[in-house]
Amino acid sequence: MFDLPDNQPLQQLLREFYEAGKIVAAVCHGPAGLVGATLSDGQPLVAGKRVNAFTDREEAATGLGSSLPFLLESKIRDLGAIFVAAPNWSSHVEVDGNLITGQNPQSTLAVTKAVLSKLS
């Protein structure tokens, strides 16, 4: 949340992977790395894509939201993503082409299975 959105080498790698048709996957707060990622045409990588990450409701439940630089769900929505959330703390994965995102730690296995499915 603090270092991923502005990490230029990460942003370049995400753009190159995504535009080359490679899988880009992240779970929980990991999608914070997608916040600064743009495609070669300047559009946010997540724009118009089904995405999820740790939700604003889950952040509120932890009581730590005010300590963060932004709320991840809100930020991803602001970038034009179609944010699809499940109930708090439930396993949930979204697959939109080669972009695979999981909502929270409980989603790790589902994201792993989605990545393996894409690879086979």
PDB file of C-alpha atoms in Angstrom:
ATOM      1  CA  MET A   1       0.000   0.000   0.000  1.00  0.00           C
ATOM      2  CA  PHE A   2       2.881   2.338   0.702  1.00  0.00           C
ATOM      3  CA  ASP A   3       5.575   1.334  -1.763  1.00  0.00           C
ATOM      4  CA  LEU A   4       3.914  -0.669  -4.565  1.00  0.00           C
ATOM      5  CA  PRO A   5       1.816   2.056  -6.248  1.00  0.00           C
ATOM      6  CA  ASP A   6       4.850   4.218  -7.048  1.00  0.00           C
ATOM      7  CA  ASN A   7       7.382   1.490  -7.821  1.00  0.00           C
ATOM      8  CA  GLN A   8       8.438   2.255 -11.402  1.00  0.00           C
ATOM      9  CA  PRO A   9      10.246  -1.042 -12.102  1.00  0.00           C
ATOM     10  CA  LEU A  10       7.136  -2.915 -10.925  1.00  0.00           C
ATOM     11  CA  GLN A  11       4.865  -0.769 -13.105  1.00  0.00           C
ATOM     12  CA  GLN A  12       7.026  -1.422 -16.158  1.00  0.00           C
ATOM     13  CA  LEU A  13       7.138  -5.155 -15.461  1.00  0.00           C
ATOM     14  CA  LEU A  14       3.347  -5.325 -15.009  1.00  0.00           C
ATOM     15  CA  ARG A  15       2.779  -3.447 -18.289  1.00  0.00           C
ATOM     16  CA  GLU A  16       5.235  -5.645 -20.179  1.00  0.00           C
ATOM     17  CA  PHE A  17       3.797  -8.868 -18.755  1.00  0.00           C
ATOM     18  CA  TYR A  18       0.192  -7.885 -19.345  1.00  0.00           C
ATOM     19  CA  GLU A  19       0.767  -6.602 -22.879  1.00  0.00           C
ATOM     20  CA  ALA A  20       2.740  -9.763 -23.715  1.00  0.00           C
ATOM     21  CA  GLY A  21      -0.248 -11.896 -22.691  1.00  0.00           C
ATOM     22  CA  LYS A  22       1.376 -13.172 -19.515  1.00  0.00           C
ATOM     23  CA  ILE A  23      -0.539 -13.711 -16.291  1.00  0.00           C
ATOM     24  CA  VAL A  24      -0.667 -10.887 -13.753  1.00  0.00           C
ATOM     25  CA  ALA A  25      -2.005 -12.029 -10.381  1.00  0.00           C
ATOM     26  CA  ALA A  26      -2.290 -10.461  -6.927  1.00  0.00           C
ATOM     27  CA  VAL A  27      -4.065 -11.187  -3.648  1.00  0.00           C
ATOM     28  CA  CYS A  28      -5.360  -9.066  -0.757  1.00  0.00           C
ATOM     29  CA  HIS A  29      -3.308  -5.832  -0.612  1.00  0.00           C
ATOM     30  CA  GLY A  30      -1.065  -7.017  -3.471  1.00  0.00           C
ATOM     31  CA  PRO A  31      -3.323  -5.338  -6.046  1.00  0.00           C
ATOM     32  CA  ALA A  32      -1.930  -2.057  -4.672  1.00  0.00           C
ATOM     33  CA  GLY A  33       0.819  -2.728  -7.216  1.00  0.00           C
ATOM     34  CA  LEU A  34      -1.791  -2.438  -9.952  1.00  0.00           C
ATOM     35  CA  VAL A  35      -2.781   1.070  -8.822  1.00  0.00           C
ATOM     36  CA  GLY A  36       0.115   2.745 -10.613  1.00  0.00           C
ATOM     37  CA  ALA A  37       0.246   0.350 -13.560  1.00  0.00           C
ATOM     38  CA  THR A  38      -0.684   1.796 -16.927  1.00  0.00           C
ATOM     39  CA  LEU A  39      -0.722   0.264 -20.370  1.00  0.00           C
ATOM     40  CA  SER A  40       1.269   1.652 -23.296  1.00  0.00           C
ATOM     41  CA  ASP A  41      -1.750   3.738 -24.305  1.00  0.00           C
ATOM     42  CA  GLY A  42      -1.723   5.442 -20.886  1.00  0.00           C
ATOM     43  CA  GLN A  43      -4.864   3.749 -19.589  1.00  0.00           C
ATOM     44  CA  PRO A  44      -4.798   2.153 -16.115  1.00  0.00           C
ATOM     45  CA  LEU A  45      -4.185  -1.576 -16.405  1.00  0.00           C
ATOM     46  CA  VAL A  46      -7.322  -2.248 -14.314  1.00  0.00           C
ATOM     47  CA  ALA A  47      -9.669   0.068 -16.268  1.00  0.00           C
ATOM     48  CA  GLY A  48     -12.754  -1.799 -17.440  1.00  0.00           C
ATOM     49  CA  LYS A  49     -11.599  -5.084 -15.919  1.00  0.00           C
ATOM     50  CA  ARG A  50     -13.227  -7.249 -13.252  1.00  0.00           C
ATOM     51  CA  VAL A  51     -10.955  -6.909 -10.234  1.00  0.00           C
ATOM     52  CA  ASN A  52     -11.015  -7.404  -6.513  1.00  0.00           C
ATOM     53  CA  ALA A  53      -8.724  -6.832  -3.565  1.00  0.00           C
ATOM     54  CA  PHE A  54      -9.037  -6.219   0.158  1.00  0.00           C
ATOM     55  CA  THR A  55     -12.322  -4.350   0.406  1.00  0.00           C
ATOM     56  CA  ASP A  56     -13.134  -1.064   2.098  1.00  0.00           C
ATOM     57  CA  ARG A  57     -15.490  -2.998   4.424  1.00  0.00           C
ATOM     58  CA  GLU A  58     -12.724  -5.409   5.406  1.00  0.00           C
ATOM     59  CA  GLU A  59     -10.375  -2.479   5.981  1.00  0.00           C
ATOM     60  CA  ALA A  60     -12.976  -0.839   8.232  1.00  0.00           C
ATOM     61  CA  ALA A  61     -13.337  -4.066  10.186  1.00  0.00           C
ATOM     62  CA  THR A  62      -9.600  -4.128  10.904  1.00  0.00           C
ATOM     63  CA  GLY A  63      -9.692  -0.569  12.233  1.00  0.00           C
ATOM     64  CA  LEU A  64      -6.528   0.247  10.297  1.00  0.00           C
ATOM     65  CA  GLY A  65      -8.018   2.101   7.323  1.00  0.00           C
ATOM     66  CA  SER A  66      -7.147   5.526   8.679  1.00  0.00           C
ATOM     67  CA  SER A  67      -3.467   4.519   8.813  1.00  0.00           C
ATOM     68  CA  LEU A  68      -3.319   3.773   5.088  1.00  0.00           C
ATOM     69  CA  PRO A  69      -2.511   6.200   2.272  1.00  0.00           C
ATOM     70  CA  PHE A  70      -5.774   5.185   0.509  1.00  0.00           C
ATOM     71  CA  LEU A  71      -8.467   2.523   0.582  1.00  0.00           C
ATOM     72  CA  LEU A  72      -7.589  -0.041  -2.048  1.00  0.00           C
ATOM     73  CA  GLU A  73     -11.112  -0.826  -3.248  1.00  0.00           C
ATOM     74  CA  SER A  74     -11.953   2.860  -3.629  1.00  0.00           C
ATOM     75  CA  LYS A  75      -8.705   3.586  -5.463  1.00  0.00           C
ATOM     76  CA  ILE A  76      -9.191   0.673  -7.871  1.00  0.00           C
ATOM     77  CA  ARG A  77     -12.765   1.794  -8.566  1.00  0.00           C
ATOM     78  CA  ASP A  78     -11.500   5.345  -9.217  1.00  0.00           C
ATOM     79  CA  LEU A  79      -9.199   3.897 -11.895  1.00  0.00           C
ATOM     80  CA  GLY A  80     -12.215   2.523 -13.766  1.00  0.00           C
ATOM     81  CA  ALA A  81     -12.104  -1.103 -12.656  1.00  0.00           C
ATOM     82  CA  ILE A  82     -15.239  -3.169 -12.208  1.00  0.00           C
ATOM     83  CA  PHE A  83     -14.672  -4.030  -8.564  1.00  0.00           C
ATOM     84  CA  VAL A  84     -16.459  -7.242  -7.563  1.00  0.00           C
ATOM     85  CA  ALA A  85     -16.549  -7.913  -3.826  1.00  0.00           C
ATOM     86  CA  ALA A  86     -17.723 -10.876  -1.801  1.00  0.00           C
ATOM     87  CA  PRO A  87     -18.723 -10.865   1.878  1.00  0.00           C
ATOM     88  CA  ASN A  88     -15.928 -10.008   4.309  1.00  0.00           C
ATOM     89  CA  TRP A  89     -13.296 -12.681   4.870  1.00  0.00           C
ATOM     90  CA  SER A  90     -14.695 -15.064   2.264  1.00  0.00           C
ATOM     91  CA  SER A  91     -12.586 -16.555  -0.493  1.00  0.00           C
ATOM     92  CA  HIS A  92     -13.179 -14.723  -3.752  1.00  0.00           C
ATOM     93  CA  VAL A  93     -11.228 -14.567  -7.009  1.00  0.00           C
ATOM     94  CA  GLU A  94     -11.845 -12.590 -10.183  1.00  0.00           C
ATOM     95  CA  VAL A  95     -10.371 -13.667 -13.499  1.00  0.00           C
ATOM     96  CA  ASP A  96     -10.512 -11.178 -16.353  1.00  0.00           C
ATOM     97  CA  GLY A  97      -8.391 -12.508 -19.173  1.00  0.00           C
ATOM     98  CA  ASN A  98      -4.883 -12.837 -17.791  1.00  0.00           C
ATOM     99  CA  LEU A  99      -5.572 -10.563 -14.815  1.00  0.00           C
ATOM    100  CA  ILE A 100      -6.306 -12.617 -11.693  1.00  0.00           C
ATOM    101  CA  THR A 101      -7.058 -10.965  -8.351  1.00  0.00           C
ATOM    102  CA  GLY A 102      -8.068 -12.284  -4.938  1.00  0.00           C
ATOM    103  CA  GLN A 103      -9.931 -10.425  -2.238  1.00  0.00           C
ATOM    104  CA  ASN A 104      -8.106 -11.354   0.965  1.00  0.00           C
ATOM    105  CA  PRO A 105      -5.765 -13.959   2.494  1.00  0.00           C
ATOM    106  CA  GLN A 106      -8.606 -16.495   2.378  1.00  0.00           C
ATOM    107  CA  SER A 107      -8.498 -16.153  -1.432  1.00  0.00           C
ATOM    108  CA  THR A 108      -4.896 -17.267  -1.855  1.00  0.00           C
ATOM    109  CA  LEU A 109      -5.676 -20.874  -2.731  1.00  0.00           C
ATOM    110  CA  ALA A 110      -8.404 -19.847  -5.209  1.00  0.00           C
ATOM    111  CA  VAL A 111      -6.012 -17.437  -6.944  1.00  0.00           C
ATOM    112  CA  THR A 112      -3.328 -20.115  -7.065  1.00  0.00           C
ATOM    113  CA  LYS A 113      -5.781 -22.547  -8.668  1.00  0.00           C
ATOM    114  CA  ALA A 114      -6.856 -19.880 -11.181  1.00  0.00           C
ATOM    115  CA  VAL A 115      -3.231 -19.225 -12.160  1.00  0.00           C
ATOM    116  CA  LEU A 116      -2.534 -22.951 -12.519  1.00  0.00           C
ATOM    117  CA  SER A 117      -5.649 -23.334 -14.632  1.00  0.00           C
ATOM    118  CA  LYS A 118      -4.441 -20.578 -16.973  1.00  0.00           C
ATOM    119  CA  LEU A 119      -1.048 -22.228 -17.255  1.00  0.00           C
ATOM    120  CA  SER A 120      -2.420 -25.633 -18.224  1.00  0.00           C
TER     121      SER A 120
END
